[in-house]
């Protein structure tokens, strides 16, 4: 019997993290895989000693990139690859890769590195940003999940307060897509195929994330929405991805961001589809091909 580890972060005690792992375990066991849930801190990363027991593959549900790389170095197939998890976890790097692949997305400027005790307030740089991306705009920290660390900036005062606050932090300036205020689409892509999607909507927040109070419903994607979601996942080499699409001009899809460790419970509740089933099927096809 093939074995796998489903690795998640043991320091995160909210039920949704263990729930994510349980959904993947259920999917694996349905396909005859012996799946073990493993908290990240249960694996001692002794870089000078190999693991005694190794699974056939790992489903990695965390952003502990060093651990993912350690397991890959041990010769274990890791899904997603550590490099994919890393680029998805850094939105600045992610947007550079998406732009290079000509994926449609909002106008984006990556903020320069400014050390915590330094300032470029009076250099004219921020005025140049404001001329390029008019207010209101989005300022988004490079690292953040569930719609957190994303700020709608509506006035110059808010703008200069936020850039002062973010000294020493990686972030981006991004065009605010007013036509998509409080609504987006989550698309789960597995192995270059759309396997599930849902429409998210909020009447109280510019973000549609369910964690921030949004609601979700079923939606039938247009061919263009499918195409853009798949293109975004492939641009980052993500075998599994939760692609968030905005509604641009004339409802044209724009990529808001790509999640390399996308949660699948909400989309399961809305659609009845356990994305984990497709993830495990895809992994098995990859592992079998590699074994030939």
Short mmCIF file of C-alpha atoms in Angstrom, two decimals:
data_model
loop_
_atom_site.label_atom_id
_atom_site.label_comp_id
_atom_site.label_asym_id
_atom_site.label_seq_id
_atom_site.Cartn_x
_atom_site.Cartn_y
_atom_site.Cartn_z
CA UNK A 1 0.00 0.00 0.00
CA UNK A 2 1.29 3.45 -0.90
CA UNK A 3 1.76 5.92 1.91
CA UNK A 4 1.64 9.67 2.17
CA UNK A 5 2.10 12.36 4.75
CA UNK A 6 -0.30 15.27 4.87
CA UNK A 7 1.72 18.02 6.50
CA UNK A 8 0.05 21.01 8.16
CA UNK A 9 1.11 23.65 10.67
CA UNK A 10 0.65 22.42 14.20
CA UNK A 11 1.00 25.88 15.74
CA UNK A 12 -2.21 27.04 14.02
CA UNK A 13 -4.95 25.80 16.32
CA UNK A 14 -8.03 26.99 14.40
CA UNK A 15 -10.21 24.07 13.33
CA UNK A 16 -10.00 25.01 9.64
CA UNK A 17 -6.37 23.90 9.43
CA UNK A 18 -6.90 20.38 10.77
CA UNK A 19 -10.13 20.24 8.74
CA UNK A 20 -8.15 20.90 5.55
CA UNK A 21 -5.83 18.02 6.40
CA UNK A 22 -8.75 15.70 7.18
CA UNK A 23 -10.35 16.41 3.80
CA UNK A 24 -7.12 15.39 2.08
CA UNK A 25 -6.76 12.33 4.29
CA UNK A 26 -10.29 11.25 3.39
CA UNK A 27 -9.54 11.72 -0.32
CA UNK A 28 -6.31 9.72 -0.06
CA UNK A 29 -7.86 6.83 1.86
CA UNK A 30 -10.70 6.60 -0.69
CA UNK A 31 -8.01 5.85 -3.26
CA UNK A 32 -6.26 3.23 -1.17
CA UNK A 33 -3.48 5.42 0.21
CA UNK A 34 -2.38 5.13 3.83
CA UNK A 35 -2.43 8.80 4.80
CA UNK A 36 -0.87 10.10 8.00
CA UNK A 37 -1.50 13.60 9.32
CA UNK A 38 1.77 15.22 10.38
CA UNK A 39 2.23 18.51 12.20
CA UNK A 40 5.20 20.44 10.86
CA UNK A 41 6.99 20.46 14.23
CA UNK A 42 6.72 16.66 14.47
CA UNK A 43 9.45 16.39 11.83
CA UNK A 44 12.90 17.17 13.19
CA UNK A 45 14.86 18.88 10.42
CA UNK A 46 18.26 17.46 11.25
CA UNK A 47 19.99 18.44 8.02
CA UNK A 48 22.91 16.08 8.69
CA UNK A 49 20.80 12.98 9.18
CA UNK A 50 18.28 11.35 6.86
CA UNK A 51 14.75 10.48 7.91
CA UNK A 52 14.41 6.87 9.04
CA UNK A 53 10.98 6.32 7.47
CA UNK A 54 9.74 8.07 4.36
CA UNK A 55 6.34 8.16 2.68
CA UNK A 56 5.81 7.72 -1.05
CA UNK A 57 4.80 11.37 -1.28
CA UNK A 58 3.85 14.41 0.78
CA UNK A 59 0.85 16.69 0.41
CA UNK A 60 2.12 19.95 1.90
CA UNK A 61 -0.62 22.16 3.37
CA UNK A 62 1.58 24.77 5.00
CA UNK A 63 3.94 27.62 4.17
CA UNK A 64 6.83 26.17 6.15
CA UNK A 65 8.97 26.38 3.02
CA UNK A 66 12.16 25.21 4.74
CA UNK A 67 10.45 22.00 5.84
CA UNK A 68 9.04 21.44 2.35
CA UNK A 69 12.53 21.85 0.91
CA UNK A 70 14.01 19.54 3.56
CA UNK A 71 11.53 16.81 2.58
CA UNK A 72 12.26 17.34 -1.10
CA UNK A 73 16.00 17.07 -0.36
CA UNK A 74 15.21 13.71 1.25
CA UNK A 75 14.02 12.52 -2.16
CA UNK A 76 10.32 12.61 -1.32
CA UNK A 77 7.93 14.01 -3.97
CA UNK A 78 6.33 17.10 -2.40
CA UNK A 79 3.11 18.66 -3.70
CA UNK A 80 3.11 21.58 -4.30
CA UNK A 81 6.82 21.90 -4.91
CA UNK A 82 8.56 24.11 -2.30
CA UNK A 83 9.44 26.65 -4.99
CA UNK A 84 5.77 26.99 -5.90
CA UNK A 85 4.72 27.44 -2.29
CA UNK A 86 7.42 30.08 -1.86
CA UNK A 87 6.49 32.18 -4.89
CA UNK A 88 2.78 31.99 -4.09
CA UNK A 89 3.50 33.09 -0.52
CA UNK A 90 5.30 36.22 -1.76
CA UNK A 91 2.80 38.30 -3.72
CA UNK A 92 5.49 40.65 -5.02
CA UNK A 93 7.41 37.77 -6.60
CA UNK A 94 4.14 36.21 -7.73
CA UNK A 95 3.03 39.32 -9.63
CA UNK A 96 6.40 39.54 -11.37
CA UNK A 97 5.99 35.97 -12.63
CA UNK A 98 2.36 36.51 -13.66
CA UNK A 99 3.30 39.67 -15.57
CA UNK A 100 6.18 37.88 -17.29
CA UNK A 101 3.68 35.26 -18.51
CA UNK A 102 1.30 38.07 -19.64
CA UNK A 103 -1.46 36.94 -17.29
CA UNK A 104 -4.16 39.64 -17.14
CA UNK A 105 -4.09 41.35 -13.74
CA UNK A 106 -4.51 44.81 -12.18
CA UNK A 107 -1.77 47.40 -12.75
CA UNK A 108 0.85 46.61 -10.11
CA UNK A 109 3.95 48.39 -8.80
CA UNK A 110 6.31 46.63 -6.40
CA UNK A 111 7.43 48.91 -3.59
CA UNK A 112 11.20 49.41 -3.19
CA UNK A 113 12.97 48.09 -0.14
CA UNK A 114 13.03 50.75 2.57
CA UNK A 115 14.72 49.85 5.84
CA UNK A 116 12.68 50.33 9.03
CA UNK A 117 14.62 53.35 10.31
CA UNK A 118 14.89 55.02 6.89
CA UNK A 119 12.52 56.98 4.65
CA UNK A 120 12.12 58.00 1.00
CA UNK A 121 9.19 60.27 1.84
CA UNK A 122 10.57 63.43 0.19
CA UNK A 123 12.25 61.93 -2.88
CA UNK A 124 9.27 62.22 -5.21
CA UNK A 125 8.93 58.42 -5.49
CA UNK A 126 5.50 58.18 -3.87
CA UNK A 127 4.17 61.06 -6.00
CA UNK A 128 5.24 59.05 -9.05
CA UNK A 129 3.27 56.05 -7.75
CA UNK A 130 0.18 58.20 -7.21
CA UNK A 131 0.45 59.54 -10.75
CA UNK A 132 0.66 56.00 -12.14
CA UNK A 133 -2.06 54.39 -10.00
CA UNK A 134 -4.74 56.92 -9.03
CA UNK A 135 -6.64 56.73 -5.75
CA UNK A 136 -8.41 54.70 -4.58
CA UNK A 137 -5.75 52.02 -4.78
CA UNK A 138 -4.84 48.80 -3.04
CA UNK A 139 -1.72 48.41 -0.94
CA UNK A 140 -1.01 44.74 -0.31
CA UNK A 141 1.69 43.22 1.86
CA UNK A 142 3.69 40.50 0.15
CA UNK A 143 2.87 37.96 2.85
CA UNK A 144 -0.71 37.49 4.02
CA UNK A 145 -3.63 35.07 3.75
CA UNK A 146 -7.44 35.12 3.89
CA UNK A 147 -7.60 38.70 2.61
CA UNK A 148 -5.57 40.00 5.55
CA UNK A 149 -2.86 42.67 5.13
CA UNK A 150 -4.69 44.11 2.13
CA UNK A 151 -5.64 47.78 2.43
CA UNK A 152 -8.00 49.97 0.44
CA UNK A 153 -6.37 53.40 0.29
CA UNK A 154 -8.78 56.22 -0.53
CA UNK A 155 -6.95 59.41 0.46
CA UNK A 156 -3.41 60.80 0.24
CA UNK A 157 -3.33 60.93 4.03
CA UNK A 158 -4.09 57.19 4.23
CA UNK A 159 -1.51 56.53 1.54
CA UNK A 160 1.36 58.28 3.30
CA UNK A 161 0.38 56.83 6.69
CA UNK A 162 0.42 53.31 5.26
CA UNK A 163 3.75 53.57 3.40
CA UNK A 164 5.31 54.99 6.56
CA UNK A 165 3.88 52.09 8.58
CA UNK A 166 5.18 49.51 6.10
CA UNK A 167 8.84 50.52 6.19
CA UNK A 168 10.88 47.30 6.32
CA UNK A 169 8.02 45.22 4.89
CA UNK A 170 7.65 43.95 1.31
CA UNK A 171 4.46 45.17 -0.34
CA UNK A 172 2.90 46.23 -3.63
CA UNK A 173 0.76 49.07 -4.92
CA UNK A 174 -2.11 47.83 -7.04
CA UNK A 175 -4.95 49.28 -9.08
CA UNK A 176 -8.31 49.02 -7.32
CA UNK A 177 -10.80 47.28 -9.61
CA UNK A 178 -13.98 49.12 -8.64
CA UNK A 179 -16.15 46.90 -10.86
CA UNK A 180 -15.15 43.95 -8.65
CA UNK A 181 -15.67 45.62 -5.28
CA UNK A 182 -16.85 42.99 -2.82
CA UNK A 183 -16.98 40.17 -5.38
CA UNK A 184 -14.60 37.69 -6.93
CA UNK A 185 -14.33 34.08 -8.07
CA UNK A 186 -12.25 31.34 -6.47
CA UNK A 187 -11.14 28.74 -9.03
CA UNK A 188 -9.38 25.56 -7.95
CA UNK A 189 -7.01 24.30 -10.63
CA UNK A 190 -5.42 20.84 -10.42
CA UNK A 191 -2.95 19.63 -13.01
CA UNK A 192 -3.94 22.32 -15.50
CA UNK A 193 -7.67 21.60 -15.19
CA UNK A 194 -10.44 23.51 -13.43
CA UNK A 195 -12.02 21.17 -10.89
CA UNK A 196 -14.22 23.51 -8.82
CA UNK A 197 -15.19 27.16 -8.53
CA UNK A 198 -17.38 29.49 -6.51
CA UNK A 199 -18.52 33.11 -6.58
CA UNK A 200 -17.77 35.11 -3.42
CA UNK A 201 -19.61 38.27 -2.46
CA UNK A 202 -19.57 40.78 0.39
CA UNK A 203 -21.88 43.73 1.00
CA UNK A 204 -19.74 45.04 3.86
CA UNK A 205 -16.12 44.79 2.66
CA UNK A 206 -14.19 45.53 -0.53
CA UNK A 207 -12.75 42.02 -0.15
CA UNK A 208 -14.99 39.03 -0.87
CA UNK A 209 -13.12 36.51 1.32
CA UNK A 210 -15.44 34.32 3.37
CA UNK A 211 -13.12 34.75 6.36
CA UNK A 212 -13.94 38.47 6.26
CA UNK A 213 -17.69 37.86 6.22
CA UNK A 214 -18.30 37.14 2.54
CA UNK A 215 -20.78 34.58 1.26
CA UNK A 216 -20.31 32.05 -1.53
CA UNK A 217 -22.48 30.55 -4.23
CA UNK A 218 -22.13 28.36 -7.27
CA UNK A 219 -21.11 29.86 -10.61
CA UNK A 220 -20.57 28.61 -14.15
CA UNK A 221 -17.31 29.94 -15.52
CA UNK A 222 -16.93 31.46 -18.94
CA UNK A 223 -14.31 29.92 -21.20
CA UNK A 224 -12.20 33.04 -20.74
CA UNK A 225 -12.35 32.75 -16.94
CA UNK A 226 -11.23 29.12 -17.16
CA UNK A 227 -8.42 30.06 -19.55
CA UNK A 228 -7.09 32.84 -17.31
CA UNK A 229 -7.24 30.71 -14.14
CA UNK A 230 -5.30 27.89 -15.81
CA UNK A 231 -2.82 30.34 -17.33
CA UNK A 232 -2.15 31.85 -13.89
CA UNK A 233 -1.54 28.47 -12.25
CA UNK A 234 0.78 27.39 -15.05
CA UNK A 235 2.71 30.68 -14.92
CA UNK A 236 3.74 29.75 -11.37
CA UNK A 237 4.19 26.02 -12.12
CA UNK A 238 1.49 25.34 -9.54
CA UNK A 239 0.11 21.83 -9.85
CA UNK A 240 -2.58 22.78 -7.33
CA UNK A 241 -3.82 26.35 -7.07
CA UNK A 242 -6.66 28.45 -5.78
CA UNK A 243 -6.85 31.27 -8.32
CA UNK A 244 -8.82 34.36 -7.33
CA UNK A 245 -10.33 36.21 -10.28
CA UNK A 246 -11.66 39.76 -10.26
CA UNK A 247 -14.30 41.20 -12.56
CA UNK A 248 -12.60 43.78 -14.76
CA UNK A 249 -14.01 46.03 -17.48
CA UNK A 250 -16.89 44.30 -19.28
CA UNK A 251 -16.53 41.48 -16.71
CA UNK A 252 -13.18 40.44 -18.21
CA UNK A 253 -11.29 38.27 -15.70
CA UNK A 254 -8.23 39.67 -13.94
CA UNK A 255 -6.09 37.63 -11.58
CA UNK A 256 -6.15 38.98 -8.04
CA UNK A 257 -3.74 36.36 -6.72
CA UNK A 258 -2.83 32.68 -6.79
CA UNK A 259 -2.86 30.58 -3.63
CA UNK A 260 -0.45 27.66 -3.56
CA UNK A 261 -1.95 26.21 -0.37
CA UNK A 262 -5.62 26.93 -1.03
CA UNK A 263 -8.20 25.82 1.53
CA UNK A 264 -10.91 23.58 0.08
CA UNK A 265 -13.61 23.33 2.77
CA UNK A 266 -15.68 26.34 1.67
CA UNK A 267 -15.69 25.29 -1.97
CA UNK A 268 -16.69 21.78 -0.87
CA UNK A 269 -19.61 23.22 1.12
CA UNK A 270 -20.77 25.24 -1.90
CA UNK A 271 -20.24 22.73 -4.69
CA UNK A 272 -20.10 19.32 -3.03
CA UNK A 273 -16.72 18.76 -4.69
CA UNK A 274 -13.81 17.67 -2.53
CA UNK A 275 -10.91 19.16 -4.50
CA UNK A 276 -8.72 16.72 -2.56
CA UNK A 277 -10.03 13.87 -4.71
CA UNK A 278 -8.61 15.47 -7.85
CA UNK A 279 -5.39 16.38 -6.03
CA UNK A 280 -4.76 12.78 -4.94
CA UNK A 281 -5.64 11.39 -8.38
CA UNK A 282 -3.21 13.81 -9.98
CA UNK A 283 -0.43 13.00 -7.51
CA UNK A 284 -0.87 9.27 -8.10
CA UNK A 285 -0.58 9.76 -11.84
CA UNK A 286 2.64 11.74 -11.35
CA UNK A 287 4.17 9.30 -8.88
CA UNK A 288 3.36 6.31 -11.10
CA UNK A 289 4.90 7.98 -14.14
CA UNK A 290 8.04 8.79 -12.14
CA UNK A 291 8.30 5.15 -11.03
CA UNK A 292 8.27 3.80 -14.60
#
